mmCIF file of C-alpha atoms and ligand atoms in Angstrom:
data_model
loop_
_atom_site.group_PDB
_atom_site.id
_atom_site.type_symbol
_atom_site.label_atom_id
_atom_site.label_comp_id
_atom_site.label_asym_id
_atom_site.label_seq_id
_atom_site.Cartn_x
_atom_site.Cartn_y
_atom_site.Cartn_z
ATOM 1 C CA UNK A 1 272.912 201.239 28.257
ATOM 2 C CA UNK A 2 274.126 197.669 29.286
ATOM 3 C CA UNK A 3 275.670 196.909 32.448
ATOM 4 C CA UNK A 4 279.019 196.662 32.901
ATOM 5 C CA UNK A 5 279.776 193.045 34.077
ATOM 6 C CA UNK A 6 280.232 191.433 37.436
ATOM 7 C CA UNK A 7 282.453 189.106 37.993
ATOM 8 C CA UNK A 8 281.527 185.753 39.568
ATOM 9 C CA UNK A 9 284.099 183.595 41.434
ATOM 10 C CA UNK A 10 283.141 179.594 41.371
ATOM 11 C CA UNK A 11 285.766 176.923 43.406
ATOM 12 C CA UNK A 12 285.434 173.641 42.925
ATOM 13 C CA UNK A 13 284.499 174.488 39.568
ATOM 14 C CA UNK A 14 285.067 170.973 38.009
ATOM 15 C CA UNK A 15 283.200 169.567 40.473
ATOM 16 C CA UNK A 16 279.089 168.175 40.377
ATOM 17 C CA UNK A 17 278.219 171.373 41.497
ATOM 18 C CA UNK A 18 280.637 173.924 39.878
ATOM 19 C CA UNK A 19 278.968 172.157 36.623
ATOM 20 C CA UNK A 20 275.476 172.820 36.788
ATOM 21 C CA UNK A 21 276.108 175.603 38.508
ATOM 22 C CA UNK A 22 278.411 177.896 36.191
ATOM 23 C CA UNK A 23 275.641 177.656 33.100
ATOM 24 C CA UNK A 24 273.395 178.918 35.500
ATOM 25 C CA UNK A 25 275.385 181.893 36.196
ATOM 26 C CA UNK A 26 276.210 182.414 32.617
ATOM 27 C CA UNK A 27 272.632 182.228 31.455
ATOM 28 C CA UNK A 28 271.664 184.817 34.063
ATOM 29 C CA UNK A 29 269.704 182.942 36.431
ATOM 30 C CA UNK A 30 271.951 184.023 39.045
ATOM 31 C CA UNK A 31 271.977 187.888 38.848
ATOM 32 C CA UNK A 32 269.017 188.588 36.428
ATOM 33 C CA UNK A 33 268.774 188.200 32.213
ATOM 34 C CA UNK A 34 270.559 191.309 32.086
ATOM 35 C CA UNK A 35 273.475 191.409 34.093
ATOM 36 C CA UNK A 36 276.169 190.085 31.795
ATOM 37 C CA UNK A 37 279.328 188.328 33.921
ATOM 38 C CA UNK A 38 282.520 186.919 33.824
ATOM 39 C CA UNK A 39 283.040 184.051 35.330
ATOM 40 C CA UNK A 40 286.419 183.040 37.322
ATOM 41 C CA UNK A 41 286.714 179.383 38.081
ATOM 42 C CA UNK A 42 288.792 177.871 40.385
ATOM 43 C CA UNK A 43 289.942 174.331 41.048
ATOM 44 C CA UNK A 44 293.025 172.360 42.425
ATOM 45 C CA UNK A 45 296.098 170.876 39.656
ATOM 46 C CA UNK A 46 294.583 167.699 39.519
ATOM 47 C CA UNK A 47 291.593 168.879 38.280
ATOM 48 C CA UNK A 48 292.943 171.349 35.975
ATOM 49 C CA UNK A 49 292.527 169.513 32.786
ATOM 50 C CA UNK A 50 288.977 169.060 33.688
ATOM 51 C CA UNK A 51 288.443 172.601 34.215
ATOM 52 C CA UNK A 52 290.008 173.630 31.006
ATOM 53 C CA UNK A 53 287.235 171.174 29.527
ATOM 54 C CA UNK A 54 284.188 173.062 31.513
ATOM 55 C CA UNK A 55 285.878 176.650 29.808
ATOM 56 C CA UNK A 56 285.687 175.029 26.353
ATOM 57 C CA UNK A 57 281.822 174.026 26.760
ATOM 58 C CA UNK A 58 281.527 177.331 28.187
ATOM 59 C CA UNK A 59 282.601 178.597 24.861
ATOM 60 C CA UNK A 60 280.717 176.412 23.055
ATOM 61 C CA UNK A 61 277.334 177.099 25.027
ATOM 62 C CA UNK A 62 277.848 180.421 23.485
ATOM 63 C CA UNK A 63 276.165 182.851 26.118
ATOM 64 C CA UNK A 64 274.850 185.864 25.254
ATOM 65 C CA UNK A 65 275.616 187.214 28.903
ATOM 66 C CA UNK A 66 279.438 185.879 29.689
ATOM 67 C CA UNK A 67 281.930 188.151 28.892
ATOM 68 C CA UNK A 68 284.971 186.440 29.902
ATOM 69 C CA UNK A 69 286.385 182.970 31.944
ATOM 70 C CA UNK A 70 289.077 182.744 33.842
ATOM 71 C CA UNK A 71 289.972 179.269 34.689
ATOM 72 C CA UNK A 72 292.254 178.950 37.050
ATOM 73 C CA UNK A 73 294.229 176.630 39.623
ATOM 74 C CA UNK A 74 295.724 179.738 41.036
ATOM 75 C CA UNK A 75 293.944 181.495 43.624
ATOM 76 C CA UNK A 76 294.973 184.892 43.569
ATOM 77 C CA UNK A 77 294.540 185.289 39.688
ATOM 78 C CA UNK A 78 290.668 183.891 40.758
ATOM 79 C CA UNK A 79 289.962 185.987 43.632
ATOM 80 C CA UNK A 80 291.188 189.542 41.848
ATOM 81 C CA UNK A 81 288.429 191.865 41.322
ATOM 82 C CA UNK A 82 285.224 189.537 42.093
ATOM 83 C CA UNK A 83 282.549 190.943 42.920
ATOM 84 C CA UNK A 84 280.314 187.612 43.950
ATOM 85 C CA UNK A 85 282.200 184.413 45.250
ATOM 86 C CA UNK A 86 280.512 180.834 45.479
ATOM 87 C CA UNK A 87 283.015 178.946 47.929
ATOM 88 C CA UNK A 88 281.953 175.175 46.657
ATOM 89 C CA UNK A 89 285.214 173.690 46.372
ATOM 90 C CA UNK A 90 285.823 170.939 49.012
ATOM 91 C CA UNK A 91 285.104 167.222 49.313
ATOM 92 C CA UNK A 92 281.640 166.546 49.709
ATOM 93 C CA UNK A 93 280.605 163.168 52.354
ATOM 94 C CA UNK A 94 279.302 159.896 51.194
ATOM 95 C CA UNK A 95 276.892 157.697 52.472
ATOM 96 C CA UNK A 96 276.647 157.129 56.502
ATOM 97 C CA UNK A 97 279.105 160.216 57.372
ATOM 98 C CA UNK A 98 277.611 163.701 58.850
ATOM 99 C CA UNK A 99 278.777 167.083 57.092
ATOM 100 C CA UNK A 100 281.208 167.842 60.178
ATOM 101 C CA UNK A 101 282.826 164.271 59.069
ATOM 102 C CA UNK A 102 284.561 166.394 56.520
ATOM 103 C CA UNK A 103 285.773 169.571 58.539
ATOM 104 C CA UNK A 104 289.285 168.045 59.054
ATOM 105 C CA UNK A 105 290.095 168.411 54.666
ATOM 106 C CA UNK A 106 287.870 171.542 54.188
ATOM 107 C CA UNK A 107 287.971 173.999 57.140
ATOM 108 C CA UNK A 108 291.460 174.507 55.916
ATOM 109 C CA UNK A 109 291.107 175.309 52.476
ATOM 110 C CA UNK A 110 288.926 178.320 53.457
ATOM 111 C CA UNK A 111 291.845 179.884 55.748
ATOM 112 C CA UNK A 112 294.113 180.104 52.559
ATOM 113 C CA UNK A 113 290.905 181.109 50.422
ATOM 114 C CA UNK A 114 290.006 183.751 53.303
ATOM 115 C CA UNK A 115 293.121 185.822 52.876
ATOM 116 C CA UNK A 116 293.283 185.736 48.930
ATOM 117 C CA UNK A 117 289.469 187.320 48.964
ATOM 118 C CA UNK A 118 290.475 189.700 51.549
ATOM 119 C CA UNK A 119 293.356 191.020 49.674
ATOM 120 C CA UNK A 120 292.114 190.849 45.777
ATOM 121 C CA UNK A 121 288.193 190.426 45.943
ATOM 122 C CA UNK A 122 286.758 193.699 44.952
ATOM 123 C CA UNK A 123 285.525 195.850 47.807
ATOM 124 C CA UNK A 124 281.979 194.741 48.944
ATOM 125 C CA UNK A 125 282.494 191.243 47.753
ATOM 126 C CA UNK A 126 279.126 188.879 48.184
ATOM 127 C CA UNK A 127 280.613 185.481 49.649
ATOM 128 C CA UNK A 128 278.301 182.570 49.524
ATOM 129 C CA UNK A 129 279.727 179.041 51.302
ATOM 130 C CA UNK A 130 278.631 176.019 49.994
ATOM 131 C CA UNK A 131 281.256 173.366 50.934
ATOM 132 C CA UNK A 132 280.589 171.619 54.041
ATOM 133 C CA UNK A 133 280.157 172.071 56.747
ATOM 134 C CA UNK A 134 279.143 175.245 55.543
ATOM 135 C CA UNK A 135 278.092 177.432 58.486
ATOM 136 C CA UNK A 136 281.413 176.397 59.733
ATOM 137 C CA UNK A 137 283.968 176.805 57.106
ATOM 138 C CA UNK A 138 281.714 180.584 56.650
ATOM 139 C CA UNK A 139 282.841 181.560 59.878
ATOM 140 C CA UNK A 140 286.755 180.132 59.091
ATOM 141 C CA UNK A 141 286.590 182.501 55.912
ATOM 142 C CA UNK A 142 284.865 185.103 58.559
ATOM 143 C CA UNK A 143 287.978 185.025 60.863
ATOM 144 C CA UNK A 144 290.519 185.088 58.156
ATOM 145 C CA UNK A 145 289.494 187.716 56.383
ATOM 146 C CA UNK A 146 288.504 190.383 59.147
ATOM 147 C CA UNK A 147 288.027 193.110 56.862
ATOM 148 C CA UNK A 148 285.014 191.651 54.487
ATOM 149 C CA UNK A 149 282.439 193.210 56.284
ATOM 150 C CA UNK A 150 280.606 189.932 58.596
ATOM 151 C CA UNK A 151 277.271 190.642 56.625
ATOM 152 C CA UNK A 152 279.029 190.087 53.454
ATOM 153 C CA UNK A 153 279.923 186.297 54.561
ATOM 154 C CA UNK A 154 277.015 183.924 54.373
ATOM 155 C CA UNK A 155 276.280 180.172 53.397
ATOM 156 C CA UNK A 156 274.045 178.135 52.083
ATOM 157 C CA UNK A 157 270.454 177.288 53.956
ATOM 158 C CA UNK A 158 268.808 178.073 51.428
ATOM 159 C CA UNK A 159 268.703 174.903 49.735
ATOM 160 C CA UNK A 160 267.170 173.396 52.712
ATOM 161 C CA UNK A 161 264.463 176.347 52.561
ATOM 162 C CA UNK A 162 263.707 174.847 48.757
ATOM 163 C CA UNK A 163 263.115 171.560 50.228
ATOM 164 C CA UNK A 164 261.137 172.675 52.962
ATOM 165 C CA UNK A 165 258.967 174.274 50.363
ATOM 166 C CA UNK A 166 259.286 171.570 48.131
ATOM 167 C CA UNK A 167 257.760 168.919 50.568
ATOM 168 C CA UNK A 168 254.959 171.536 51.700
ATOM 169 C CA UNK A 169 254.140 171.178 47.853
ATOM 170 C CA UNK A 170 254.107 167.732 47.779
ATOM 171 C CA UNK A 171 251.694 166.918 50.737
ATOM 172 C CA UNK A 172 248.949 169.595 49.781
ATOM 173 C CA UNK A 173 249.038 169.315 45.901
ATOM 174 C CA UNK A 174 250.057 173.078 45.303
ATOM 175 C CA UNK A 175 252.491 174.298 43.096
ATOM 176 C CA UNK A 176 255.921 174.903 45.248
ATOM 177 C CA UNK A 177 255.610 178.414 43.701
ATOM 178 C CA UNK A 178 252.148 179.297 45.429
ATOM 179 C CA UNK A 179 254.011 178.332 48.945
ATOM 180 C CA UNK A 180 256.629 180.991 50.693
ATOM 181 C CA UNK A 181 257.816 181.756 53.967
ATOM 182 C CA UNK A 182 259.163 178.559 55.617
ATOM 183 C CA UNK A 183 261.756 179.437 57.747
ATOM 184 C CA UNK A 184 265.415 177.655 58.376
ATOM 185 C CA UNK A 185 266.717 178.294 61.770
ATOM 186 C CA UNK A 186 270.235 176.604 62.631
ATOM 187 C CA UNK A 187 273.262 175.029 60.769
ATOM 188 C CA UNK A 188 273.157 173.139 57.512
ATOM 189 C CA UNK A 189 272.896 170.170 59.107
ATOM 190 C CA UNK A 190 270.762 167.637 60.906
ATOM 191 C CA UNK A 191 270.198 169.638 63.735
ATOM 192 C CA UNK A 192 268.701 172.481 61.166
ATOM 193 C CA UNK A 193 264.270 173.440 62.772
ATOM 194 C CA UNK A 194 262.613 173.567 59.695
ATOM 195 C CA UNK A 195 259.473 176.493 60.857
ATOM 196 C CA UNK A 196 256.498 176.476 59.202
ATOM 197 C CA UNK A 197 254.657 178.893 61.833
ATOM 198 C CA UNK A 198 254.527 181.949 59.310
ATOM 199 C CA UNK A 199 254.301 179.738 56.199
ATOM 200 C CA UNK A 200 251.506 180.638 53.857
ATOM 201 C CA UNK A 201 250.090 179.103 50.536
ATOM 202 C CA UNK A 202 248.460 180.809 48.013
ATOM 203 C CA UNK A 203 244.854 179.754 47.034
ATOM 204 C CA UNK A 204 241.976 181.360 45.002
ATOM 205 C CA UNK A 205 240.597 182.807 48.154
ATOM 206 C CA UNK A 206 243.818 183.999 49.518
ATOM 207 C CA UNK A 207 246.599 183.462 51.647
ATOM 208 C CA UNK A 208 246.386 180.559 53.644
ATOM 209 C CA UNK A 209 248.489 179.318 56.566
ATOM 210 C CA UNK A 210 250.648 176.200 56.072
ATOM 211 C CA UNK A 211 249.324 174.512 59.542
ATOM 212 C CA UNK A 212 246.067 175.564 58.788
ATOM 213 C CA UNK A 213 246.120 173.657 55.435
ATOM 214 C CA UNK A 214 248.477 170.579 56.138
ATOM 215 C CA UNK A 215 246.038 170.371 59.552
ATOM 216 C CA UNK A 216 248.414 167.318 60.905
ATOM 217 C CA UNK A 217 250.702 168.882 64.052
ATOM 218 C CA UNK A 218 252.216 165.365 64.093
ATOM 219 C CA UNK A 219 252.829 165.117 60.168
ATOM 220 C CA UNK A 220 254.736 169.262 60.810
ATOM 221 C CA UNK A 221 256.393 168.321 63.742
ATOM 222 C CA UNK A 222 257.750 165.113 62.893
ATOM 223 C CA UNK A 223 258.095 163.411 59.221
ATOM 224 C CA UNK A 224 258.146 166.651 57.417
ATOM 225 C CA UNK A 225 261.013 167.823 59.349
ATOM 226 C CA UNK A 226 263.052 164.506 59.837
ATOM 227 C CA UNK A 227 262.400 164.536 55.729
ATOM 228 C CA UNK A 228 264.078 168.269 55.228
ATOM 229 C CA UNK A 229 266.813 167.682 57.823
ATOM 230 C CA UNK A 230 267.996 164.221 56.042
ATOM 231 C CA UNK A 231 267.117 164.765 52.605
ATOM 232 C CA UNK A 232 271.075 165.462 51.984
ATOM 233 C CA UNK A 233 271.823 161.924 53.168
ATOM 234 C CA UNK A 234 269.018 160.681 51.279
ATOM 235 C CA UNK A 235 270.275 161.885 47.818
ATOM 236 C CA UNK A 236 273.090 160.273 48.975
ATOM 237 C CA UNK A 237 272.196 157.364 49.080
ATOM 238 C CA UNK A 238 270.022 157.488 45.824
ATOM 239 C CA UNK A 239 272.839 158.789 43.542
ATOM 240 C CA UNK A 240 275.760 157.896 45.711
ATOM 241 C CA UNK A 241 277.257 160.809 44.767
ATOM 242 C CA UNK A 242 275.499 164.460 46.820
ATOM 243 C CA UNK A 243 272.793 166.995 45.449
ATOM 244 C CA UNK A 244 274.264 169.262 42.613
ATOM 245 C CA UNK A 245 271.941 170.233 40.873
ATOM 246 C CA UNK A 246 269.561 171.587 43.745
ATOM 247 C CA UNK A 247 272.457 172.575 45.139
ATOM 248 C CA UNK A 248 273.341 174.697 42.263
ATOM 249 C CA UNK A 249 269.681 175.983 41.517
ATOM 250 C CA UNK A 250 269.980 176.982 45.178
ATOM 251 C CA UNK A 251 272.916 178.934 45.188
ATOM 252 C CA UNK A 252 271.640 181.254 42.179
ATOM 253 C CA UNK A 253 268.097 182.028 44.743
ATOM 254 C CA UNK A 254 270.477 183.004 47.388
ATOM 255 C CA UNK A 255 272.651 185.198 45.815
ATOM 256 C CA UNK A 256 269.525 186.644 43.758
ATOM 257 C CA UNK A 257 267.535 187.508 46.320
ATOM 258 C CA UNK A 258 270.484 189.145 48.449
ATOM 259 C CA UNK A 259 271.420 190.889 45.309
ATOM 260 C CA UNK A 260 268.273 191.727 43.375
ATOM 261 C CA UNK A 261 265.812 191.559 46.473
ATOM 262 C CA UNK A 262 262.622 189.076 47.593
ATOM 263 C CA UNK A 263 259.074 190.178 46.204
ATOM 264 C CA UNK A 264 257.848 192.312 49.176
ATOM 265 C CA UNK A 265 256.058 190.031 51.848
ATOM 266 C CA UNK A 266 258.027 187.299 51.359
ATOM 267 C CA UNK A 267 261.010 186.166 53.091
ATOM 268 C CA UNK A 268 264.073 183.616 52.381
ATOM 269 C CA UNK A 269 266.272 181.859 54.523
ATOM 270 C CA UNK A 270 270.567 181.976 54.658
ATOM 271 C CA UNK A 271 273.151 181.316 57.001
ATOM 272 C CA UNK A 272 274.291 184.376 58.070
ATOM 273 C CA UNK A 273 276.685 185.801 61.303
ATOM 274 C CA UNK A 274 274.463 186.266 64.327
ATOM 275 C CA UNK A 275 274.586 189.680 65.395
ATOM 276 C CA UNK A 276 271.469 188.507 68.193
ATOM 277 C CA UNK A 277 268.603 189.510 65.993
ATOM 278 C CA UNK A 278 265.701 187.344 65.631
ATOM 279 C CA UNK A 279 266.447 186.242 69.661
ATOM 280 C CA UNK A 280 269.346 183.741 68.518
ATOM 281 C CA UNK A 281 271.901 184.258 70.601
ATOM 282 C CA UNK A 282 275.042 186.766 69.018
ATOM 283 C CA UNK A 283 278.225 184.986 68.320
ATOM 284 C CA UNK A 284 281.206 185.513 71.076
ATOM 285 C CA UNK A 285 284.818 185.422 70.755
ATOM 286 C CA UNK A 286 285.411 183.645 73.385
ATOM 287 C CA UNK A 287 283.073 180.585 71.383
ATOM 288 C CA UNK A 288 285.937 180.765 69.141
ATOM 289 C CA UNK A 289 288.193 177.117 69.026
ATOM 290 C CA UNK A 290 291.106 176.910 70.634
ATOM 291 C CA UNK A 291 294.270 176.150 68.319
ATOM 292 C CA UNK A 292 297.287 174.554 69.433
ATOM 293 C CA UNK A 293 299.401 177.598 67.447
HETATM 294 N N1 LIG B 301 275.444 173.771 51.569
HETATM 295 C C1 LIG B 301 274.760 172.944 50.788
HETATM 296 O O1 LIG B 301 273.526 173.024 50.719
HETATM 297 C C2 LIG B 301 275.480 171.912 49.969
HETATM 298 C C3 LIG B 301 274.755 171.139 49.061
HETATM 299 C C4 LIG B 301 275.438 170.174 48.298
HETATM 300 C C5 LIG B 301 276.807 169.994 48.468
HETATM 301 N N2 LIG B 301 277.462 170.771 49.358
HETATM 302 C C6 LIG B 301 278.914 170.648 49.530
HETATM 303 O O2 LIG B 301 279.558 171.302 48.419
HETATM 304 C C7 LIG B 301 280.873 170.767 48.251
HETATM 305 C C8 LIG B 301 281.114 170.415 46.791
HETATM 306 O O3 LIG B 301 280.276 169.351 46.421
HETATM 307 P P1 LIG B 301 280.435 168.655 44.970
HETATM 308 O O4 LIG B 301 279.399 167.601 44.928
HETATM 309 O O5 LIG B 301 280.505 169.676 43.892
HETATM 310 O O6 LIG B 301 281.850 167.973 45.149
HETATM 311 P P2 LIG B 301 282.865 167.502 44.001
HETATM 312 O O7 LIG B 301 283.845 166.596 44.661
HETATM 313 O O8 LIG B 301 282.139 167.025 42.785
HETATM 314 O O9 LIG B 301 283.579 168.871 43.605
HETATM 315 C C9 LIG B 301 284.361 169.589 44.495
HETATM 316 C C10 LIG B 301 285.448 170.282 43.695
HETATM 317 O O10 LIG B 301 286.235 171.056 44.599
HETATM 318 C C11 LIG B 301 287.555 170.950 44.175
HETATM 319 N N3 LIG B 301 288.465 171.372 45.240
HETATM 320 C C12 LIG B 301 288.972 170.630 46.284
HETATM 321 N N4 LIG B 301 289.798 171.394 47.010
HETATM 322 C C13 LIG B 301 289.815 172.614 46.448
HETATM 323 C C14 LIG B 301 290.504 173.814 46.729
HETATM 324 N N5 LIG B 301 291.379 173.908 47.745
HETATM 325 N N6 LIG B 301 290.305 174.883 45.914
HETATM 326 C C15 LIG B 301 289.466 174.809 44.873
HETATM 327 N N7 LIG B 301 288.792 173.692 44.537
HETATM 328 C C16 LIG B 301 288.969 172.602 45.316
HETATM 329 C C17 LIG B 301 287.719 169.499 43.752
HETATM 330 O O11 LIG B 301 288.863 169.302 42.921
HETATM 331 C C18 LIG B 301 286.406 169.300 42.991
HETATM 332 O O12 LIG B 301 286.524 169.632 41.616
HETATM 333 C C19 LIG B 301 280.959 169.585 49.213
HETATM 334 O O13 LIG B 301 281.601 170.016 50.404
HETATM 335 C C20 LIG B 301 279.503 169.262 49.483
HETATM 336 O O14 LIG B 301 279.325 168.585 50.697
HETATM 337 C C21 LIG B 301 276.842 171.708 50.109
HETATM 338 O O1 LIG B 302 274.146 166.210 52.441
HETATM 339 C C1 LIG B 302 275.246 166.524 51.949
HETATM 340 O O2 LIG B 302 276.323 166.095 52.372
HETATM 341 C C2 LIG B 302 275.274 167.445 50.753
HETATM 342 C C3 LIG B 302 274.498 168.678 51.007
HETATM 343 O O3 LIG B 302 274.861 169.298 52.195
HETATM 344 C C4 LIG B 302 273.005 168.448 50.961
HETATM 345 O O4 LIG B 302 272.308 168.850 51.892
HETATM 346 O O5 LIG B 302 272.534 167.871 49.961
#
């Protein structure tokens, strides 16, 4: 019998990202090849007219799995009754800023975003933040919308995981899928530890260990982290305009995995509210900002 669909929200959905990433969805790569969806995409009145022209290819693309779009520059009619949200609307940095450099524009659009998902996301929602700074504006939406359950709220290290793999590839001459198990630790940002201690690589005698392989502390400790931790700034400055497309791919591994599962033995990394497990320490009210009202 097929599925009934889930419904996907998108914001920022006539952005770089929102357009790689809502064929993605569409095309299952997001929640499996058959899960069909309906896709609800946000964006602001200026960019209305650009959204109505992502719909129409949406149309056109004519996916087997998409049931229905709702485009939308309203944000109650896009928050009612989703069941997954990808928060990716915001204003992304440009060369020589950090991610926090755009707090002041973004944190705020995830207060008002916060209480429309709280009151007309279906129950259980999945919220995945991608805007920057992510971990940040996760815990905004976290604060504003007290009763999504804190494990429901997460954002996006993932992509940062897909580069760490990425440049484990690169240096041994393995295929990025025979590598797993690099681990993110920190915020989406250049402070992020990039942990190759329990990384392994598959080879025709077995799992191997990543340190074992690379055997060059100096390479793992230094260049291949400095590489993962900048490589946002780095696209940057190639494209002048910020991943999307990785970004996108990303965002469809986090929210499959939470949804569908990881292959057992193998293990992914998010951004997620610490509740003290893994020895990092649990977050505290009292770390909350102070506001002047
Ligand atoms: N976490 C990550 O790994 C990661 C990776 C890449 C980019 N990002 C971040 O994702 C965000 C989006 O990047 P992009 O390249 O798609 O940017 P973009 O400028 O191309 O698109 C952003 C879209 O958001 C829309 N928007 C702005 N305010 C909005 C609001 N209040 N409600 C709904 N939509 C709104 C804009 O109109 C625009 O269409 C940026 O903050 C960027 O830094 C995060
Ligand atoms: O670096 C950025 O500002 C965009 C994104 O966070 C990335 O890591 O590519």
């Amino acid at each position: 019998m097929a599925k009934d669909p889930v419904r996907v929200l998108v914001t920022g959905a006539a952005g770089q990202i929102g357009y790689a990433l809502v064929p993605m969805i569409a095309r299952g790569i997001m929640l499996g090849p058959d899960q069909p969806v309906i896709l609800h995409m946000l964006d602001i009145p200026p960019a209305a007219e650009s959204l109505s022209g992502v719909k129409m290819e949406l149309i056109d693309a004519a996916f087997p799995l998409l049931k229905g779009v709702v485009a939308t520059t309203d944000v109650i009619e896009a928050c009612t009754g989703v069941n997954v949200a990808v928060m990716v609307g915001g204003f992304p940095r440009k060369e020589g800023m950090e991610r926090k450099d755009v707090m002041s524009k973004n944190v705020s659009i995830y207060k008002s975003q916060a209480s429309a998902l709280e009151k007309h996301a279906a129950a259980n929602c999945k919220v995945l933040v991608v805007a920057n700074p992510a971990n940040t504006n996760a815990l905004i939406l976290k604060e504003f919308a007290p009763s999504i359950p804190e494990k429901n709220i997460t954002c996006l290290t993932r992509l940062d995981h897909n580069r760490a793999l990425g440049q484990i590839s690169e240096r041994l001459n393995v295929q990025v899928s025979d590598v797993k198990n690099v681990i993110i630790w920190g915020n989406h940002s250049s402070t992020q530890y990039p942990d190759v201690s329990h990384a392994t690589v598959k080879t025709s005698s077995g799992e191997k260990a990543v340190r074992e392989l690379v055997c060059d502390d100096d390479w793992l400790r230094g260049e291949f982290i400095s590489t993962v931790q900048q490589r946002g700034a780095a696209i940057i400055k190639a494209r002048k305009l910020s991943s999307a497309l990785s970004a996108a791919s990303s965002a469809c591994d986090h929210i499959r995995d939470w949804v569908l599962g990881t292959p057992e033995g193998t293990f992914v990394s998010m951004g997620v509210y610490s509740d003290g497990s893994y020895d990092v320490p649990a977050w505290r009210v009292d770390y909350r900002p102070r506001t002047s009202n």
